[in-house]
Structures are given as C-alpha cells and as structure tokens.
Coordinates of C-alpha atoms and ligand atoms in Angstrom, one line a residue:
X651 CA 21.6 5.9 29.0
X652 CA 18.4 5.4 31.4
X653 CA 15.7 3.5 29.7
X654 CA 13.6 5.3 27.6
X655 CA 10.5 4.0 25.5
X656 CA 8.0 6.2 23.1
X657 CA 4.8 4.2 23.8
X658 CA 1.9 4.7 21.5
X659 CA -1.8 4.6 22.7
X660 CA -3.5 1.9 24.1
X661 CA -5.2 -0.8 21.5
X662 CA -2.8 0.6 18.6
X663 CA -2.8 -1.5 15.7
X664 CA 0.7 -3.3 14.6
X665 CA 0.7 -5.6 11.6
X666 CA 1.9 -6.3 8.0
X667 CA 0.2 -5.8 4.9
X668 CA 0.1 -7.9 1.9
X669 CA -1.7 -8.6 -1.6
X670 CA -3.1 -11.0 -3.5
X671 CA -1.5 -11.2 -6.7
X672 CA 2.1 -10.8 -4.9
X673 CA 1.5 -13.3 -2.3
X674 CA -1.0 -16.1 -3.6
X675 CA 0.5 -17.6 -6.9
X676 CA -0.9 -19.0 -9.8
X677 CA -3.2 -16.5 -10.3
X678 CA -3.7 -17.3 -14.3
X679 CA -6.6 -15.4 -14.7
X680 CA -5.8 -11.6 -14.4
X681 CA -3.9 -9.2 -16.0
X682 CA -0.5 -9.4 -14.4
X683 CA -0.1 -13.0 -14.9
X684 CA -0.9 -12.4 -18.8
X685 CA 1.7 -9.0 -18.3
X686 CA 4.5 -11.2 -17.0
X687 CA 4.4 -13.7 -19.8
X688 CA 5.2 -10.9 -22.6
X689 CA 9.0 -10.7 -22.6
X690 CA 10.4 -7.4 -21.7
X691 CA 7.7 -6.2 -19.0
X692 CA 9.0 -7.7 -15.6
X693 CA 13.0 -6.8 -14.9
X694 CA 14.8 -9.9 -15.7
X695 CA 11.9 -11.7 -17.1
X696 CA 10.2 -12.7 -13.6
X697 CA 7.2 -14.2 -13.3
X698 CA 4.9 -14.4 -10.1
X699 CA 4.6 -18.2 -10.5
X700 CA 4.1 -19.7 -7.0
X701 CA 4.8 -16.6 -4.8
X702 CA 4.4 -17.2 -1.4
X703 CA 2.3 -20.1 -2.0
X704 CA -0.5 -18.4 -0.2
X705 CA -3.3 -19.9 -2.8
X706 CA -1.6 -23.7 -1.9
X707 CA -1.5 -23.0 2.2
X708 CA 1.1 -21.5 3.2
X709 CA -0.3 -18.3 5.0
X710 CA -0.9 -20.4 7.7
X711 CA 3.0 -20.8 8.7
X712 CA 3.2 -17.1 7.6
X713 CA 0.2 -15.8 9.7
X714 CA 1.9 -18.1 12.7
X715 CA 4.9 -15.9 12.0
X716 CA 3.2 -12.7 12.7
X717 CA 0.6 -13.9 15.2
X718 CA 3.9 -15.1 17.2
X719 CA 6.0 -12.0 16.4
X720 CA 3.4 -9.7 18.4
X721 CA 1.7 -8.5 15.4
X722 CA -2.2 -8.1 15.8
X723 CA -3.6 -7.0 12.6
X724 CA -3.0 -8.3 9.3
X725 CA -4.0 -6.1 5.9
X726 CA -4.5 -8.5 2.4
X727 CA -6.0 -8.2 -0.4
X728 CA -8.6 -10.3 -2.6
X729 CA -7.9 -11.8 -5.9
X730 CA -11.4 -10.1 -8.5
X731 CA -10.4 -12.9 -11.0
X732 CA -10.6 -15.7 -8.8
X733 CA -14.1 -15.0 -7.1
X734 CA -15.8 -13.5 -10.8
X735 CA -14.0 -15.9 -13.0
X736 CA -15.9 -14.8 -16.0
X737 CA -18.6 -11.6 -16.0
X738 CA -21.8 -14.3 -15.5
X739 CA -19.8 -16.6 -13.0
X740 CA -18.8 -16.6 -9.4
X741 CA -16.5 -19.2 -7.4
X742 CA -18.0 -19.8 -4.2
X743 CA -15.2 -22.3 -3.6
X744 CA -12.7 -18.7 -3.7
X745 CA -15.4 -16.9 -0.9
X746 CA -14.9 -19.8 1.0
X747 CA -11.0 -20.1 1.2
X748 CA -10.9 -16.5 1.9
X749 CA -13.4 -17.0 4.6
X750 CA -11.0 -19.6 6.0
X751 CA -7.7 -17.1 6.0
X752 CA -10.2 -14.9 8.0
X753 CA -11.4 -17.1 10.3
X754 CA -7.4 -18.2 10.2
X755 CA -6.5 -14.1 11.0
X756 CA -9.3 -14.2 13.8
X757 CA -8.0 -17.6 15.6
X758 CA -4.6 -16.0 15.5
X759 CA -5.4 -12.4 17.3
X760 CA -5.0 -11.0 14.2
X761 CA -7.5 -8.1 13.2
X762 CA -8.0 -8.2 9.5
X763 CA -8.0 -5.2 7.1
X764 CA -9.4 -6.7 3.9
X765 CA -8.5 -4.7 -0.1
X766 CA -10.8 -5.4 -2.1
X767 CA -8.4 -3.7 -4.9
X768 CA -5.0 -4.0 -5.5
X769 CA -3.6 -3.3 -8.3
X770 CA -4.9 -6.5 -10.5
X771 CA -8.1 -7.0 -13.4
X772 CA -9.7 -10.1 -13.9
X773 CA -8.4 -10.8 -17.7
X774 CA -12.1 -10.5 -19.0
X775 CA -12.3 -7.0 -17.0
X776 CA -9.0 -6.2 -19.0
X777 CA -10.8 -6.7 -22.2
X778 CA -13.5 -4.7 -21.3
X779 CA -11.4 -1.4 -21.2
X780 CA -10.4 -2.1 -17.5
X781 CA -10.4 1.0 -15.6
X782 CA -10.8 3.1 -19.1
X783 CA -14.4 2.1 -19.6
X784 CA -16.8 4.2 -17.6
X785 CA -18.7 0.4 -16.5
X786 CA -16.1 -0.2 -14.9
X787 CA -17.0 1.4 -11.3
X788 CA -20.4 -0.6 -11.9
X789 CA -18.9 -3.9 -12.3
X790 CA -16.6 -3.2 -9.4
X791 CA -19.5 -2.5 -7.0
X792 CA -21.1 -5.8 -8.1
X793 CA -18.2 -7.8 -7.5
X794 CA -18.1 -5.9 -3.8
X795 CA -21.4 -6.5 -2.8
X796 CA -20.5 -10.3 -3.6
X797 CA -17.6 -10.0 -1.7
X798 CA -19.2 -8.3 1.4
X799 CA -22.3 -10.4 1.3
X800 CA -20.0 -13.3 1.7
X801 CA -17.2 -12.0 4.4
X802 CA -18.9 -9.4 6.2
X803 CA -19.1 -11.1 9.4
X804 CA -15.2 -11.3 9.7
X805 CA -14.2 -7.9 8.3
X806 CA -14.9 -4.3 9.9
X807 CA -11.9 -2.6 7.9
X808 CA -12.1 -2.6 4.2
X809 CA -9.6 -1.1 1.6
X810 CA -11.6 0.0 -1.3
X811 CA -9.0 0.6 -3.6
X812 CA -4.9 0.0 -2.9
X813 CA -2.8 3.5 -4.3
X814 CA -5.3 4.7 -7.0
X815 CA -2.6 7.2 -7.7
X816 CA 0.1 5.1 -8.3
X817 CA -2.6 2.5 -10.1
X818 CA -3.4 5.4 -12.3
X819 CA -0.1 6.4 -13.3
X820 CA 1.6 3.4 -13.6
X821 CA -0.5 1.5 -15.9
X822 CA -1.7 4.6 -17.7
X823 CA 0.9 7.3 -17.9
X824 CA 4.3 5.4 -17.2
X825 CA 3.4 2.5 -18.6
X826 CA 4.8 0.0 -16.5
X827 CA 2.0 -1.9 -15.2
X828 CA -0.8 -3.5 -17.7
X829 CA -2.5 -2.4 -19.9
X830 CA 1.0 -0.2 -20.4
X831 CA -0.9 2.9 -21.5
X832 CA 1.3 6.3 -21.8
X833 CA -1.0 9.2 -21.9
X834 CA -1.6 11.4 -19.2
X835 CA -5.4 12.2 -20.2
X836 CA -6.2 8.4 -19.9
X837 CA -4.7 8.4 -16.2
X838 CA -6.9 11.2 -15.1
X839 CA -10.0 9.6 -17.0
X840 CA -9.1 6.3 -14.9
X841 CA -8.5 8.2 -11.9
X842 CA -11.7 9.8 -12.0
X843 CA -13.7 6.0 -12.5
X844 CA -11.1 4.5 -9.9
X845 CA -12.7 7.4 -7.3
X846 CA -16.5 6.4 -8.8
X847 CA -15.8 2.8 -8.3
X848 CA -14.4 3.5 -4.8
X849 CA -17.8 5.5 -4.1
X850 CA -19.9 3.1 -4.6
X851 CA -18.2 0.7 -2.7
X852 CA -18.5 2.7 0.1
X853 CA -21.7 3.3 -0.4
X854 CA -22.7 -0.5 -0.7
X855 CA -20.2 -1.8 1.9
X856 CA -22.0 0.8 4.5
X857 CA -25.8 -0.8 3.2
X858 CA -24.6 -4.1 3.8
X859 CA -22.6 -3.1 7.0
X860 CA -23.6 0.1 8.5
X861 CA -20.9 -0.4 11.2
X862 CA -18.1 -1.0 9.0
X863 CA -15.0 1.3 8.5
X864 CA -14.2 1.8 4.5
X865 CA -10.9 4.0 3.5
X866 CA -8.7 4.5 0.5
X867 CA -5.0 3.7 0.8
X868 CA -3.1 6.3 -0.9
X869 CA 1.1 6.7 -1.7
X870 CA 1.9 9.9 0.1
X871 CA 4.9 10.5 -1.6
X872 CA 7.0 13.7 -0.6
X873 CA 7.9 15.8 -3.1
X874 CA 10.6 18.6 -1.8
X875 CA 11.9 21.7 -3.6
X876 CA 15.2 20.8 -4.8
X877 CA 15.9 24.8 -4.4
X878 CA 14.3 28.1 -2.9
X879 CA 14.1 29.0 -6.6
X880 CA 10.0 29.7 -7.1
X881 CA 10.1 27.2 -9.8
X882 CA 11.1 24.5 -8.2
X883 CA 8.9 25.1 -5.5
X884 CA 5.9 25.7 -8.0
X885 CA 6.7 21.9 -9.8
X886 CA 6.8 19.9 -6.3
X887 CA 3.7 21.8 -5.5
X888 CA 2.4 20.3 -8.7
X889 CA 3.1 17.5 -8.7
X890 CA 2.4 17.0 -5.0
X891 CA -1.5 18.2 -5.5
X892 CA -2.3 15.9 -8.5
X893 CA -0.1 12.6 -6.6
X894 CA -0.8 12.7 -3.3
X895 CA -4.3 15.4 -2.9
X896 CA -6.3 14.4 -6.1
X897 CA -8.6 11.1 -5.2
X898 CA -8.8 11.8 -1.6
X899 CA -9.7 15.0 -1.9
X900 CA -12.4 14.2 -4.2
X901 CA -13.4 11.5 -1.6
X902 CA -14.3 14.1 0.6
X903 CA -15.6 17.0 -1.2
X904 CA -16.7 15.0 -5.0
X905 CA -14.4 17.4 -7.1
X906 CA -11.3 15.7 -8.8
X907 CA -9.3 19.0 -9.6
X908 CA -7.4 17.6 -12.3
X909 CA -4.8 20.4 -14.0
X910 CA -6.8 22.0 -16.6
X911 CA -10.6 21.0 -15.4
X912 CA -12.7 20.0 -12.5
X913 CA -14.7 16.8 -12.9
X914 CA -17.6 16.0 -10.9
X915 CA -18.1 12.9 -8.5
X916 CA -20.3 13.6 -6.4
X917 CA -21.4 10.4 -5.5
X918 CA -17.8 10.3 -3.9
X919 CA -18.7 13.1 -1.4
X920 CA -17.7 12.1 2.2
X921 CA -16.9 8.2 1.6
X922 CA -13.7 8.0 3.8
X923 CA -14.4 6.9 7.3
X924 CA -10.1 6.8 7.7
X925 CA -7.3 7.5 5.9
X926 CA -4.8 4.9 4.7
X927 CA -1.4 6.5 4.1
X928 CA 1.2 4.5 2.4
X929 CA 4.6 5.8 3.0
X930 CA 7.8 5.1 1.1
X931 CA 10.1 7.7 0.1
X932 CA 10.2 11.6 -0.6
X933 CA 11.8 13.1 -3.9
X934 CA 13.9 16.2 -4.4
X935 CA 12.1 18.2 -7.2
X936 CA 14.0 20.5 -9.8
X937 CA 12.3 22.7 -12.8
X938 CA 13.4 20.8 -15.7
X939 CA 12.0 22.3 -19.3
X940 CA 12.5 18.6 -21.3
X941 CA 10.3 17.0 -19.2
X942 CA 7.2 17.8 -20.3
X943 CA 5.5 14.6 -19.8
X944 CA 6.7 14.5 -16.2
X945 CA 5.4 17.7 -15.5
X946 CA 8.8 19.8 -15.8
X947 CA 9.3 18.0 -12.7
X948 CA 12.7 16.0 -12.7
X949 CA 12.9 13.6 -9.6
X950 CA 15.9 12.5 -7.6
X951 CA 17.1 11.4 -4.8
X952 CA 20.2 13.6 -2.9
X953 CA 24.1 13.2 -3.0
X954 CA 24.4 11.2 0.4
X955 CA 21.0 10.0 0.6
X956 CA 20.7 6.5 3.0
X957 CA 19.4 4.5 -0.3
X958 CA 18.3 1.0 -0.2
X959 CA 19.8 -1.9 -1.9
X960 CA 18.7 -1.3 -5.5
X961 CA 18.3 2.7 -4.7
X962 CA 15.0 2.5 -5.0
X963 CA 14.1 4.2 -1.9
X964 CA 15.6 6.5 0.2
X965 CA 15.8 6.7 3.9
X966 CA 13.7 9.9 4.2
X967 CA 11.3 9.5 7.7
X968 CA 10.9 13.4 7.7
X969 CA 8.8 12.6 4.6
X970 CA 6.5 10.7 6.6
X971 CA 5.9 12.6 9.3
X972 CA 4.8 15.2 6.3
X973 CA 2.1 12.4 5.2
X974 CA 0.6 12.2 9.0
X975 CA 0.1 16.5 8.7
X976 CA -0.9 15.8 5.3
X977 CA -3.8 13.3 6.0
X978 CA -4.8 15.4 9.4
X979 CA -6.6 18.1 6.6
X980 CA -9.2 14.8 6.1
X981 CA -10.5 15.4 9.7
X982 CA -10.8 11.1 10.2
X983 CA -8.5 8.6 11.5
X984 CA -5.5 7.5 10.2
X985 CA -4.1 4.2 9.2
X986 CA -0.4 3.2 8.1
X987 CA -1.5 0.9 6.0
X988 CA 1.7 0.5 4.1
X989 CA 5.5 1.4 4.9
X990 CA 8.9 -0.4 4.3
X991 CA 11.7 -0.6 1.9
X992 CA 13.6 -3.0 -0.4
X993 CA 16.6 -4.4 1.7
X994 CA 17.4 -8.4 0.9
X995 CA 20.8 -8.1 3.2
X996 CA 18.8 -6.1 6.3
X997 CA 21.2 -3.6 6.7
X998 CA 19.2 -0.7 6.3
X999 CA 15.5 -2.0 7.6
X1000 CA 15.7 -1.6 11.5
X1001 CA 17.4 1.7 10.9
X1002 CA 14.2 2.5 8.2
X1003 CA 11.8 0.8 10.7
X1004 CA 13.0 3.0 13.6
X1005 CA 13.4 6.4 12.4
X1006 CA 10.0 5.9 10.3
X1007 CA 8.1 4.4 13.8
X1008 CA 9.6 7.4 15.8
X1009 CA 8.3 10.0 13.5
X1010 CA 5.2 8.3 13.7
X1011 CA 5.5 8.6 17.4
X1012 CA 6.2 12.0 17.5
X1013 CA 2.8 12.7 15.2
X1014 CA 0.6 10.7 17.6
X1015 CA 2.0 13.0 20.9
X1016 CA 0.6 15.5 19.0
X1017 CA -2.8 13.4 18.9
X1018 CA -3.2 12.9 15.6
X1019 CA -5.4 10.1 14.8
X1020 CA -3.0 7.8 13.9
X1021 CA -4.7 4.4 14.7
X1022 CA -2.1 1.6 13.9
X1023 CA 0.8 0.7 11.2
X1024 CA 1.3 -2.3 8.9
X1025 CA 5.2 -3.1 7.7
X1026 CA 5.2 -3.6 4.0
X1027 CA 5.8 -6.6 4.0
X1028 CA 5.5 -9.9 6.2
X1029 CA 7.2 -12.0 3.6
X1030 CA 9.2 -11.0 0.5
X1031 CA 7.0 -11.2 -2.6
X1032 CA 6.7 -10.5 -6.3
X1033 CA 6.9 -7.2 -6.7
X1034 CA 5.1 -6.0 -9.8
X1035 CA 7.7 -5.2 -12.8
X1036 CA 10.5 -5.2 -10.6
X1037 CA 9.4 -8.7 -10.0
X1038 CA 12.0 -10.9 -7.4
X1039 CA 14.6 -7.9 -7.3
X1040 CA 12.8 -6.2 -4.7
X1041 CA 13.0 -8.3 -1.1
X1042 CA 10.0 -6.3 1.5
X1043 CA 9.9 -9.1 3.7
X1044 CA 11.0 -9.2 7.1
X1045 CA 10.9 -12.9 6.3
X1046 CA 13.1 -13.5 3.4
X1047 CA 11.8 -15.9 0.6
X1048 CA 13.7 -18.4 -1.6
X1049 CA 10.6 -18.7 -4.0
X1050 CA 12.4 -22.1 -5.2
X1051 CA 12.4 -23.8 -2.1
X1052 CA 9.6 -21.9 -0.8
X1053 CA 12.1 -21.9 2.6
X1054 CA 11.2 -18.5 4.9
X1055 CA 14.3 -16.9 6.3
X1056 CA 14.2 -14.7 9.4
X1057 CA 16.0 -11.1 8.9
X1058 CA 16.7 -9.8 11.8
X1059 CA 14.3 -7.0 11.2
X1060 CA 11.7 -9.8 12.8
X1061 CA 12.9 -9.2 16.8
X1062 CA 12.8 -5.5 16.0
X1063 CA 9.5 -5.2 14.9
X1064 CA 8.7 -8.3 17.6
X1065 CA 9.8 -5.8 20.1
X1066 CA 8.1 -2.9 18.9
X1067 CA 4.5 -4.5 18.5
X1068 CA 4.8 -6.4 22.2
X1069 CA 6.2 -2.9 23.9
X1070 CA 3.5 -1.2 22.4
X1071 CA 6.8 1.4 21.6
X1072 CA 10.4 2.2 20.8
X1073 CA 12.7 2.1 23.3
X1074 CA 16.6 3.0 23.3
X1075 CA 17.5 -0.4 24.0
X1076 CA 16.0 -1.5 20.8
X1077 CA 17.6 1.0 18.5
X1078 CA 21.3 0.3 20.2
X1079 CA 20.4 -3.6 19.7
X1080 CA 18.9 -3.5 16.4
X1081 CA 20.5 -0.4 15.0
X1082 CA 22.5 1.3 16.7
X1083 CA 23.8 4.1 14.2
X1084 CA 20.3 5.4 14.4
X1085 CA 20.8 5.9 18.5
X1086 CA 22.3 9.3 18.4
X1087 CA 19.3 10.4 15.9
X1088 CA 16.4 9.1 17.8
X1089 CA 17.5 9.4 21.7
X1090 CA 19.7 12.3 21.8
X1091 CA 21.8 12.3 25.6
Ligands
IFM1396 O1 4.6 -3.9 -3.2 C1 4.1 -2.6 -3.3 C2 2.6 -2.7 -3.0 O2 1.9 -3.6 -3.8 C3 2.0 -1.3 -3.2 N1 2.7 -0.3 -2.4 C4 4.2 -0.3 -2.6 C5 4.7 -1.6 -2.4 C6 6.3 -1.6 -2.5 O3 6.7 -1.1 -3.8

C-alpha cells in the first residue's frame, strides 16, 4: 500500500499527562495517603508509597524520556498539601521545586500544562468538610493565587480542576475515593462548590495573568442506548447530561442544572478559555428499575467488546470522536488532556493509541479546535483505589526497584509526535490488526 499519513496542524501539541499524588510519593499529608492506610479502601491493600519517585528526582530521567520520545508538552499536577501544609503555613521550599520541574519542562522543549487540582485535599482541608463546606472554593482560590504568584512566569496553560465529575461522584456518591460519602445530594452540593472554586480561579489566575489560558478537564464518558427502546435512550440521555454537560456547562452559562433544581453560579459565567476532554471509554446503557441510585441506568460494556487487561475499559474510539462534537457546543479550543487505557502486557495500547489518534484526526479535518493530546500516562502510576493493578504508562514501572521499562507503545507514540501524524506504516509496524480499520485499500 502507498504511503499514507494523517498529519495534524502545524504547532499541535503532543505530550503525556500526569499527577501529583500518583506520581510524586510520600505525599503524607493529604487525604489519599490517610485513605490508603485504612484496610479495605485500595484493591489489594496498595499504598502510593514512593510512586514514581517524582518528589525524590526522578522526573528528570522521566521528562528525558518524553523530551527524547518527540513529545513537547507535558500536563502535571500540584500537590495543595505540600505548598499549604497547614491553613496559616506555606512551603516555599515546595514553590521552589516545582519551579525547578518547570524550568526542567522548559529546558527540555516541553510546554507545560499545570493542575492545580487533582483529585487530592490537604488532610487539614479534609477536616474542614473538604469540598462539602461552602469555604472551600475560598480557600482554593487563596491557595491559587499562591500558586500563580509563584509560577506564573513558566505556565500559560492551567488546569483548574482535574474531572470534577468523576471527583464528585467518586468520593461522594460511589464512595470510592475519600471522604467515601454515598449520597447523591452531597455530590451535586460538591459539584456546585467544585464549579465556584474553579470560578474564582479563573478569575484570579486571569488578574494575575491576563494572557493566560485557564480550562476545566472533564471525563467525557459515552453513554450509548443499549436499545432503540425510548427508555433506554431516555437513561443514557440522563445520565450523559448530569456526567459529561453539568460543570462545563455551568462554566459557560453559570446555571448547574442538576435533576430536580437549577443552582446559580454566576460567578462561573464564561471562565473556560479551552476545553480539556478526558477520554476513556463509552458504556452501553439499559433501563434497569433496581437501580435507583444509579439512575435506572445499568452500565456495561458489549459481548465482544476489545477490553483491556483488567476490563476496565473498552476499546471504543467512536466514543471519542463523540467527546470532540460534544465539546465543539463550548465554542473554544479543545485540549486532549487525558486519553489511554490500562494494558501492563501492551497488547492492546498501539491498537487504542491508533484508532483513538485517527478519530481525533478525522475531527480536526473537520477543523475543530482540537489543539493537542496528552497519553494518560508517561509512566505507570498509583492509580487511586485500584492502586498498582492498573499499568497507564507507556513506560512500565517496577515501583520496587524503581526500574522504567519501555513498552513498545514508546516508538509508536515516538513516531506519532515526530511525524506530526499517523501513517500506515506505523499501524502495520505497531499494530497491524488495526490496518484494515484505519487505511482501508
Ligand atoms: O489515573 C486517572 C487520572 O488520575 C484521572 N483520569 C483517569 C485516569 C485513569 O483512570
């Protein structure tokens, strides 16, 4: 077959994306480190412990990795409970090693996107009510104007919250994450502070740095009608609007239209200069009576369905090509700031990478503002309650040793981010069962 490559637009942004709490270690003094030492709330009693060892060093050899792999952006987060210790204190020494990973993303052609919020309360904040207690969004935008004061001069992308939605229900209606709340009511009271606390980081970030660009990243998750049956169709329309439209929604126009009520933010109105659209999976959705709490929605993944390792997520790129549509009703730029799957052996990643980067490719030829993509993840990492089943990384991680192992994922994405594209050659190199799919004779 003649050579053929889908190039994306000049200047597109290709990286990996990474937290704080998953990739630093030792991070004592927030709530998931507290979480993990109660037996019975990470899978197989894991623990974060070192991680990656990014707090001791070692995103240096990792940002080498990338830097040398093609990639030119990098997306992290920032660890609350290390820079505001307590409410009256602040490390400076924290600022400063952060500044040093940025000056380290910077010296390595690496753009940074900077979080200022994933997933993780200092312990104090925890006590306080966390996200339940209406200060909450105040004590957030103190801790960003800190933050910005400090690292301003090395950021133009920030992150104001990472997946308030899946924030929202997992530590507040599921359960899963800390404080392990499960009442619906709470998750929409702490969606509604997680979308003032991200207004008023926009709002300060844009005082302090007029210039700057300030999103949301939110899991677009697709949620498909298992049947033509109206029902069906009625609960994945449901559960779609309150997952996926709620917070940014309310970002643009101040009104979080929660199921039974409207609640008011107007404070929020217009604070999304891009999109971030964090893409995983997409979930068949039947009508089921019992499952009240769910929303009569039950969730599953299809007979035959290309699952990863631990069938956490299935191969659905269709899904994602859904999210781009979705997030073109914001009228701003789009970022990928998150999209990959679970896969320790790498026998399903190039095939995900490929078919999810060609349905990307296909939304940008119909210019949609999609700006650039970040693999989730560089390196494996601890991955919240499913703690070290889950392997991300297109480096694997023996968190023993601390040794990095190159899946061959690595030269695909290598390939991808220095051709600026997806060619043929690379899917019958990398992955070749996908050929057929993506370059048809
Ligand atoms: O590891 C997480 C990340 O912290 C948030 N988005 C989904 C990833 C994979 O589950």
């Amino acid at each position: 077959m003649a050579e053929a490559v889908n190039h994306f637009p000049r200047g597109f942004l290709w990286g990996t994306a990474t937290a704080a709490h998953q990739v630093e270690g030792n991070n004592t003094n927030n709530n998931w480190w507290a979480w993990e030492q109660q037996p019975g709330r990470i899978l197989n009693g894991h623990k974060s412990g070192l991680a990656c060892d990014w707090w001791g060093g070692r995103w240096k050899d990792d940002l080498d990795r990338a830097a040398e792999t093609g990639q030119n952006a990098h997306r992290f987060s920032i660890e609350w409970s290390r820079i505001q210790p307590a409410p009256d204190r602040w490390d400076e020494s924290a600022l400063d090693r952060y500044l040093g990973m940025l000056r380290g993303m910077h010296e390595r052609g690496l753009m940074p996107m900077l979080t200022l919020h994933h997933f993780s309360n200092p312990i104090w904040l925890e006590e306080q009510g966390g996200w339940e207690n209406d200060d909450t969004p105040a004590k957030f935008a103190v801790f960003v104007r800190k933050v910005v004061e400090a690292l301003k001069e090395y950021v133009s992308y920030w992150v104001t919250i990472n997946e308030p939605n899946v924030y929202a229900y997992s530590a507040y209606s599921a359960g899963t994450f800390p404080p392990g709340i499960k009442n619906i009511n709470t998750a929409f009271h702490v969606m509604a502070n997680l979308t003032r606390g991200h207004a008023m980081a926009y709002q300060i970030i844009h005082q302090l740095q007029p210039e700057a660009r300030v999103g949301l990243s939110m899991n677009y998750r697709s949620f498909f009608p298992a049947t033509a049956n109206p029902l069906d169709k009625f609960v994945a329309r449901t559960q779609s609007s309150i997952f996926n439209d709620l917070i940014p929604s309310a970002a643009r126009d101040g009104k979080l239209r929660l199921p039974l009520r409207t609640v008011r933010v107007p404070e929020a109105i217009g604070t999304q200069d891009f999109l971030g659209v964090n893409y995983y999976s997409r979930d068949q959705v039947a009508f089921d009576i019992t499952r009240g709490a769910e929303l009569f929605g039950r969730l599953y993944y299809p007979d035959g369905a290309d699952l990863s390792a631990n069938g956490f997520i299935a191969n659905e790129p269709e899904g994602f090509f859904e999210a781009l549509k979705w997030g073109l009703q914001f009228n701003i730029p789009m970022l990928v700031t998150e999209n990959g799957v679970e896969d320790q052996s790498d026998q399903m990643r190039p095939r995900y990478i490929a078919k999810h980067i060609q349905q990307m490719w296909r939304a940008v030829n119909f210019n949609w503002p999609v700006r650039g993509y970040f693999h989730w993840s560089l390196v494996d990492n601890f991955e919240w309650e499913r703690g070290w089943t889950q392997r991300f990384g297109l480096w694997g991680l023996d968190v023993e040793t601390q040794t990095r192992t190159r899946r061959r994922s690595v030269d695909l994405y290598a390939e991808i981010c220095k051709e600026n594209g997806l060619s043929n050659a690379m899917v019958e190199k990398y992955c070749p069962e996908a050929l057929k799919d993506l370059f048809p004779d």
